[in-house]
PDB file of C-alpha atoms in Angstrom:
ATOM      1  CA  MET A  18      13.642  99.286 -57.138  1.00 30.00           C
ATOM      2  CA  ALA A  19      14.563  97.337 -54.018  1.00 38.00           C
ATOM      3  CA  VAL A  20      12.177  96.911 -51.124  1.00 55.00           C
ATOM      4  CA  SER A  21      12.528 100.102 -49.141  1.00 49.00           C
ATOM      5  CA  SER A  22      11.186 101.629 -45.979  1.00 44.00           C
ATOM      6  CA  GLY A  23       7.961 103.573 -46.264  1.00 46.00           C
ATOM      7  CA  GLU A  24       9.236 106.113 -43.756  1.00 43.00           C
ATOM      8  CA  GLY A  25       9.390 109.694 -44.899  1.00 40.00           C
ATOM      9  CA  LYS A  26       7.673 109.174 -48.256  1.00 44.00           C
ATOM     10  CA  THR A  27       5.279 112.067 -47.730  1.00 43.00           C
ATOM     11  CA  ALA A  28       7.244 114.559 -45.668  1.00 43.00           C
ATOM     12  CA  GLY A  29       5.608 117.953 -45.555  1.00 44.00           C
ATOM     13  CA  GLN A  30       2.166 116.678 -46.597  1.00 50.00           C
ATOM     14  CA  GLU A  31       0.513 116.916 -43.172  1.00 63.00           C
ATOM     15  CA  ASP A  32      -3.108 117.390 -44.201  1.00 76.00           C
ATOM     16  CA  PRO A  33      -5.182 116.241 -41.181  1.00 79.00           C
ATOM     17  CA  VAL A  34      -8.223 115.380 -43.310  1.00 77.00           C
ATOM     18  CA  ARG A  35      -6.215 113.321 -45.800  1.00 74.00           C
ATOM     19  CA  ARG A  36      -4.340 111.658 -42.984  1.00 78.00           C
ATOM     20  CA  GLU A  37      -7.521 110.659 -41.154  1.00 77.00           C
ATOM     21  CA  SER A  38      -8.945 109.333 -44.428  1.00 76.00           C
ATOM     22  CA  ALA A  39      -5.756 107.304 -44.965  1.00 74.00           C
ATOM     23  CA  ARG A  40      -5.981 105.951 -41.414  1.00 76.00           C
ATOM     24  CA  GLN A  41      -9.573 104.834 -42.010  1.00 78.00           C
ATOM     25  CA  ARG A  42      -8.620 103.110 -45.270  1.00 73.00           C
ATOM     26  CA  ALA A  43      -5.736 101.355 -43.545  1.00 70.00           C
ATOM     27  CA  GLY A  44      -8.094 100.114 -40.851  1.00 69.00           C
ATOM     28  CA  GLU A  45     -10.679  98.911 -43.364  1.00 64.00           C
ATOM     29  CA  GLN A  46      -8.006  97.000 -45.282  1.00 68.00           C
ATOM     30  CA  GLY A  47      -6.621  95.406 -42.112  1.00 69.00           C
ATOM     31  CA  LEU A  48      -3.184  96.952 -42.635  1.00 71.00           C
ATOM     32  CA  LEU A  49      -2.701  98.092 -39.037  1.00 70.00           C
ATOM     33  CA  PHE A  50      -2.376  94.587 -37.630  1.00 65.00           C
ATOM     34  CA  ASP A  51      -0.719  94.848 -34.217  1.00 65.00           C
ATOM     35  CA  GLU A  52      -1.433  91.525 -32.528  1.00 66.00           C
ATOM     36  CA  GLN A  53       1.410  89.146 -31.707  1.00 67.00           C
ATOM     37  CA  PRO A  54       0.811  85.876 -33.578  1.00 66.00           C
ATOM     38  CA  THR A  55       1.379  82.555 -31.864  1.00 72.00           C
ATOM     39  CA  ALA A  56       4.878  81.117 -32.165  1.00 66.00           C
ATOM     40  CA  LEU A  57       4.843  77.752 -33.923  1.00 67.00           C
ATOM     41  CA  PRO A  58       7.252  74.796 -33.585  1.00 64.00           C
ATOM     42  CA  GLY A  59      10.183  75.181 -35.969  1.00 69.00           C
ATOM     43  CA  ASP A  60      10.569  71.438 -36.525  1.00 77.00           C
ATOM     44  CA  ILE A  61       7.143  70.817 -38.077  1.00 88.00           C
ATOM     45  CA  GLY A  62       7.183  70.469 -41.861  1.00 93.00           C
ATOM     46  CA  TYR A  63       4.466  70.340 -44.493  1.00 95.00           C
ATOM     47  CA  ARG A  64       4.504  68.461 -47.795  1.00 95.00           C
ATOM     48  CA  GLY A  65       3.893  70.114 -51.143  1.00 95.00           C
ATOM     49  CA  PRO A  66       0.125  69.515 -51.419  1.00 95.00           C
ATOM     50  CA  THR A  67      -0.401  70.885 -47.897  1.00 96.00           C
ATOM     51  CA  ALA A  68       1.746  73.936 -48.635  1.00 96.00           C
ATOM     52  CA  CYS A  69      -0.308  74.572 -51.792  1.00 97.00           C
ATOM     53  CA  ALA A  70      -3.614  74.319 -49.930  1.00 96.00           C
ATOM     54  CA  ALA A  71      -2.486  76.692 -47.163  1.00 96.00           C
ATOM     55  CA  ALA A  72      -0.921  79.240 -49.543  1.00 96.00           C
ATOM     56  CA  GLY A  73      -3.704  79.094 -52.142  1.00 96.00           C
ATOM     57  CA  ILE A  74      -1.424  78.163 -55.048  1.00 97.00           C
ATOM     58  CA  THR A  75      -1.182  75.314 -57.546  1.00 97.00           C
ATOM     59  CA  TYR A  76       1.362  72.519 -57.323  1.00 95.00           C
ATOM     60  CA  ARG A  77       2.753  73.697 -60.642  1.00 95.00           C
ATOM     61  CA  GLN A  78       3.470  77.123 -59.138  1.00 96.00           C
ATOM     62  CA  LEU A  79       5.035  75.534 -56.053  1.00 96.00           C
ATOM     63  CA  ASP A  80       7.289  73.325 -58.156  1.00 94.00           C
ATOM     64  CA  TYR A  81       8.334  76.151 -60.483  1.00 95.00           C
ATOM     65  CA  TRP A  82       9.123  78.543 -57.632  1.00 95.00           C
ATOM     66  CA  ALA A  83      11.213  75.854 -55.907  1.00 94.00           C
ATOM     67  CA  ARG A  84      13.147  74.961 -59.079  1.00 93.00           C
ATOM     68  CA  THR A  85      13.866  78.623 -59.880  1.00 94.00           C
ATOM     69  CA  GLY A  86      14.904  79.428 -56.310  1.00 94.00           C
ATOM     70  CA  LEU A  87      12.093  81.913 -55.649  1.00 95.00           C
ATOM     71  CA  VAL A  88      10.741  80.038 -52.613  1.00 95.00           C
ATOM     72  CA  GLU A  89      12.576  76.853 -51.689  1.00 94.00           C
ATOM     73  CA  PRO A  90      11.638  74.486 -48.841  1.00 94.00           C
ATOM     74  CA  THR A  91      13.920  75.144 -45.882  1.00 91.00           C
ATOM     75  CA  ILE A  92      13.263  71.911 -43.994  1.00 92.00           C
ATOM     76  CA  ARG A  93      13.835  69.373 -46.752  1.00 88.00           C
ATOM     77  CA  ALA A  94      14.480  69.789 -50.467  1.00 87.00           C
ATOM     78  CA  ALA A  95      13.608  67.117 -53.010  1.00 75.00           C
ATOM     79  CA  HIS A  96      16.608  64.843 -53.635  1.00 69.00           C
ATOM     80  CA  GLY A  97      15.883  62.640 -56.632  1.00 62.00           C
ATOM     81  CA  SER A  98      12.845  60.608 -57.578  1.00 59.00           C
ATOM     82  CA  GLY A  99      10.359  59.783 -54.838  1.00 58.00           C
ATOM     83  CA  SER A 100      11.607  62.268 -52.246  1.00 66.00           C
ATOM     84  CA  GLN A 101       9.224  64.821 -50.793  1.00 85.00           C
ATOM     85  CA  ARG A 102       9.873  68.508 -50.223  1.00 91.00           C
ATOM     86  CA  LEU A 103       9.092  69.653 -46.710  1.00 94.00           C
ATOM     87  CA  TYR A 104       8.107  73.295 -46.174  1.00 95.00           C
ATOM     88  CA  SER A 105       8.249  75.232 -42.915  1.00 93.00           C
ATOM     89  CA  PHE A 106       5.513  77.533 -41.646  1.00 93.00           C
ATOM     90  CA  ARG A 107       7.661  80.516 -42.640  1.00 91.00           C
ATOM     91  CA  ASP A 108       8.056  79.108 -46.188  1.00 94.00           C
ATOM     92  CA  ILE A 109       4.281  78.836 -46.559  1.00 95.00           C
ATOM     93  CA  LEU A 110       3.830  82.374 -45.248  1.00 94.00           C
ATOM     94  CA  VAL A 111       6.203  83.630 -47.949  1.00 94.00           C
ATOM     95  CA  LEU A 112       4.432  81.509 -50.607  1.00 96.00           C
ATOM     96  CA  LYS A 113       1.118  83.178 -49.737  1.00 96.00           C
ATOM     97  CA  VAL A 114       2.702  86.646 -49.869  1.00 94.00           C
ATOM     98  CA  VAL A 115       4.229  85.875 -53.295  1.00 95.00           C
ATOM     99  CA  LYS A 116       0.822  84.765 -54.581  1.00 95.00           C
ATOM    100  CA  ARG A 117      -0.802  88.017 -53.422  1.00 92.00           C
ATOM    101  CA  LEU A 118       1.913  90.184 -54.939  1.00 91.00           C
ATOM    102  CA  LEU A 119       1.623  88.329 -58.256  1.00 91.00           C
ATOM    103  CA  ASP A 120      -2.162  88.765 -58.232  1.00 90.00           C
ATOM    104  CA  THR A 121      -1.726  92.547 -57.994  1.00 85.00           C
ATOM    105  CA  GLY A 122       0.632  92.693 -60.964  1.00 87.00           C
ATOM    106  CA  VAL A 123       3.934  93.193 -59.144  1.00 88.00           C
ATOM    107  CA  SER A 124       6.836  92.071 -61.344  1.00 90.00           C
ATOM    108  CA  LEU A 125       8.684  88.850 -60.602  1.00 89.00           C
ATOM    109  CA  GLN A 126      11.906  90.832 -60.218  1.00 89.00           C
ATOM    110  CA  GLN A 127      10.349  92.987 -57.493  1.00 90.00           C
ATOM    111  CA  ILE A 128       8.914  89.884 -55.827  1.00 92.00           C
ATOM    112  CA  ARG A 129      12.337  88.207 -55.792  1.00 92.00           C
ATOM    113  CA  THR A 130      13.763  91.297 -54.085  1.00 90.00           C
ATOM    114  CA  ALA A 131      10.933  91.278 -51.534  1.00 90.00           C
ATOM    115  CA  VAL A 132      11.370  87.550 -50.827  1.00 91.00           C
ATOM    116  CA  GLN A 133      15.102  87.975 -50.259  1.00 89.00           C
ATOM    117  CA  HIS A 134      14.340  90.855 -47.911  1.00 85.00           C
ATOM    118  CA  LEU A 135      11.907  88.682 -45.932  1.00 86.00           C
ATOM    119  CA  ARG A 136      14.456  85.859 -45.749  1.00 84.00           C
ATOM    120  CA  ASP A 137      16.880  88.226 -44.042  1.00 83.00           C
ATOM    121  CA  ARG A 138      14.335  88.983 -41.338  1.00 79.00           C
ATOM    122  CA  GLY A 139      13.811  87.007 -38.137  1.00 71.00           C
ATOM    123  CA  VAL A 140      10.540  85.105 -37.832  1.00 70.00           C
ATOM    124  CA  ALA A 141       9.331  87.393 -35.026  1.00 68.00           C
ATOM    125  CA  ASP A 142      10.006  90.466 -37.170  1.00 78.00           C
ATOM    126  CA  LEU A 143       7.850  89.197 -40.046  1.00 84.00           C
ATOM    127  CA  ALA A 144       4.626  89.538 -38.093  1.00 81.00           C
ATOM    128  CA  GLN A 145       5.267  93.260 -37.590  1.00 83.00           C
ATOM    129  CA  ILE A 146       5.776  94.079 -41.287  1.00 89.00           C
ATOM    130  CA  THR A 147       3.218  95.451 -43.740  1.00 88.00           C
ATOM    131  CA  LEU A 148       4.246  95.298 -47.400  1.00 89.00           C
ATOM    132  CA  MET A 149       2.802  98.056 -49.575  1.00 86.00           C
ATOM    133  CA  SER A 150       2.864  98.123 -53.357  1.00 84.00           C
ATOM    134  CA  ASP A 151       1.816 100.509 -56.081  1.00 79.00           C
ATOM    135  CA  GLY A 152       2.087  97.688 -58.625  1.00 76.00           C
ATOM    136  CA  VAL A 153       5.631  98.727 -59.545  1.00 79.00           C
ATOM    137  CA  SER A 154       7.626  98.993 -56.321  1.00 83.00           C
ATOM    138  CA  VAL A 155       7.284  97.213 -52.994  1.00 87.00           C
ATOM    139  CA  TYR A 156       7.714  99.149 -49.758  1.00 87.00           C
ATOM    140  CA  GLU A 157       8.218  97.794 -46.264  1.00 88.00           C
ATOM    141  CA  CYS A 158       6.370  99.461 -43.405  1.00 87.00           C
ATOM    142  CA  THR A 159       7.060  98.587 -39.781  1.00 86.00           C
ATOM    143  CA  SER A 160       4.706 101.067 -38.115  1.00 85.00           C
ATOM    144  CA  ALA A 161       1.165 102.350 -38.530  1.00 84.00           C
ATOM    145  CA  ASP A 162       2.504 105.828 -39.351  1.00 86.00           C
ATOM    146  CA  GLU A 163       4.502 104.507 -42.317  1.00 86.00           C
ATOM    147  CA  VAL A 164       1.429 102.703 -43.690  1.00 85.00           C
ATOM    148  CA  ILE A 165      -0.666 105.858 -43.349  1.00 83.00           C
ATOM    149  CA  ASP A 166       2.064 108.002 -44.949  1.00 83.00           C
ATOM    150  CA  LEU A 167       2.073 105.796 -48.050  1.00 81.00           C
ATOM    151  CA  LEU A 168      -1.717 105.724 -48.311  1.00 81.00           C
ATOM    152  CA  GLN A 169      -1.868 109.490 -47.810  1.00 80.00           C
ATOM    153  CA  GLY A 170       0.703 110.013 -50.553  1.00 72.00           C
ATOM    154  CA  GLY A 171      -1.189 107.757 -52.956  1.00 66.00           C
ATOM    155  CA  GLN A 172       1.707 105.321 -53.324  1.00 57.00           C
ATOM    156  CA  GLY A 173       0.483 102.316 -51.345  1.00 55.00           C
ATOM    157  CA  VAL A 174      -2.505 101.209 -53.358  1.00 70.00           C
ATOM    158  CA  PHE A 175      -2.210  97.644 -52.081  1.00 81.00           C
ATOM    159  CA  GLY A 176      -0.986  96.318 -48.767  1.00 87.00           C
ATOM    160  CA  ILE A 177      -0.279  93.010 -47.046  1.00 88.00           C
ATOM    161  CA  ALA A 178      -0.064  92.894 -43.251  1.00 88.00           C
ATOM    162  CA  LEU A 179       2.149  89.870 -42.672  1.00 90.00           C
ATOM    163  CA  GLY A 180       0.726  89.372 -39.181  1.00 87.00           C
ATOM    164  CA  ARG A 181      -2.710  88.881 -40.711  1.00 89.00           C
ATOM    165  CA  VAL A 182      -1.339  86.479 -43.344  1.00 91.00           C
ATOM    166  CA  TRP A 183       0.392  84.632 -40.485  1.00 91.00           C
ATOM    167  CA  ARG A 184      -2.986  84.098 -38.794  1.00 89.00           C
ATOM    168  CA  GLU A 185      -4.597  82.954 -42.056  1.00 92.00           C
ATOM    169  CA  VAL A 186      -1.847  80.393 -42.691  1.00 93.00           C
ATOM    170  CA  GLU A 187      -1.985  79.268 -39.062  1.00 91.00           C
ATOM    171  CA  GLY A 188      -5.734  78.692 -39.355  1.00 91.00           C
ATOM    172  CA  SER A 189      -5.366  76.747 -42.605  1.00 93.00           C
ATOM    173  CA  LEU A 190      -2.568  74.520 -41.298  1.00 92.00           C
ATOM    174  CA  ALA A 191      -4.587  73.664 -38.173  1.00 90.00           C
ATOM    175  CA  GLU A 192      -6.829  71.621 -40.469  1.00 88.00           C
ATOM    176  CA  LEU A 193      -4.024  70.109 -42.567  1.00 90.00           C
ATOM    177  CA  PRO A 194      -1.440  67.377 -41.912  1.00 88.00           C
ATOM    178  CA  GLY A 195       2.098  68.210 -40.846  1.00 89.00           C
ATOM    179  CA  GLU A 196       5.015  66.047 -39.821  1.00 88.00           C
ATOM    180  CA  ARG A 197       7.917  66.428 -37.448  1.00 85.00           C
ATOM    181  CA  ALA A 198      11.194  66.892 -39.286  1.00 74.00           C
ATOM    182  CA  ALA A 199      13.783  64.173 -38.731  1.00 68.00           C
ATOM    183  CA  VAL A 200      17.370  64.971 -37.783  1.00 57.00           C
ATOM    184  CA  GLU A 201      18.658  63.735 -41.137  1.00 54.00           C
ATOM    185  CA  ASP A 202      16.459  66.266 -42.951  1.00 53.00           C
ATOM    186  CA  THR A 203      19.054  68.885 -42.092  1.00 48.00           C
ATOM    187  CA  VAL A 204      21.892  66.948 -43.819  1.00 39.00           C
ATOM    188  CA  PRO A 205      23.110  68.819 -46.952  1.00 43.00           C
ATOM    189  CA  ALA A 206      22.240  67.227 -50.290  1.00 42.00           C
ATOM    190  CA  ASP A 207      25.860  66.439 -51.144  1.00 43.00           C
ATOM    191  CA  HIS A 208      26.705  64.999 -47.718  1.00 39.00           C
ATOM    192  CA  PRO A 209      27.955  61.339 -47.705  1.00 40.00           C
ATOM    193  CA  ALA A 210      25.216  60.456 -45.212  1.00 36.00           C
ATOM    194  CA  ASP A 211      22.477  61.631 -47.560  1.00 43.00           C
ATOM    195  CA  GLU A 212      21.973  58.237 -49.200  1.00 44.00           C
ATOM    196  CA  LEU A 213      21.764  56.582 -45.783  1.00 40.00           C
ATOM    197  CA  ALA A 214      19.186  59.172 -44.713  1.00 41.00           C
ATOM    198  CA  ARG A 215      17.084  58.382 -47.773  1.00 44.00           C
ATOM    199  CA  ARG A 216      17.197  54.662 -46.963  1.00 46.00           C
ATOM    200  CA  ARG A 217      16.069  55.331 -43.400  1.00 42.00           C
ATOM    201  CA  ARG A 218      13.156  57.430 -44.654  1.00 45.00           C
ATOM    202  CA  ALA A 219      12.223  54.711 -47.138  1.00 47.00           C
ATOM    203  CA  ARG A 220      12.114  52.127 -44.326  1.00 46.00           C
ATOM    204  CA  ARG A 221       9.933  54.370 -42.175  1.00 44.00           C
ATOM    205  CA  THR A 222       7.468  55.249 -44.918  1.00 41.00           C
ATOM    206  CA  GLY A 223       7.518  51.852 -46.646  1.00 41.00           C
TER     207      GLY A 223
END
């Protein structure tokens, strides 16, 4: 099942006691995150080991997810031996979300659908989303009422407030090295200037 809106999942089940209980659970789990996270520079990239540390994953997972197209680095992909992938803040946010969904038993197919859905969203929109999962399907909630509706209906047994994950990643990256992306990092892999770009990088890092 594709990622879908949580709106209207429990129409007609307006039990005030159950609803208040669901609201309390949502608050305890930090699912009603409504702060506006800090905007970060879009031209700062992070190498693989840094992305792993911030997302809480292994390098093997990072490499596999990149090679299979689950989560690819959007600043710079690896082009041949010796080149380094460069991940954006948004990439690392998605990596951390994927890790949490996997840990709760959500299928890889559902995770791929969720990741594609997140890719289609603007960066500002991500912070306002809470993903809910019953271990089978993933639901998107964009308001506190939708989160509470799912909890009240028993469907959302697990939730991820992306705004909260944003803050966690932001805190981790504050202690880790990043680097400003060069102009040539945006050159497509099959572009004639790609080899020249690699030589320039080699001179700078060598």
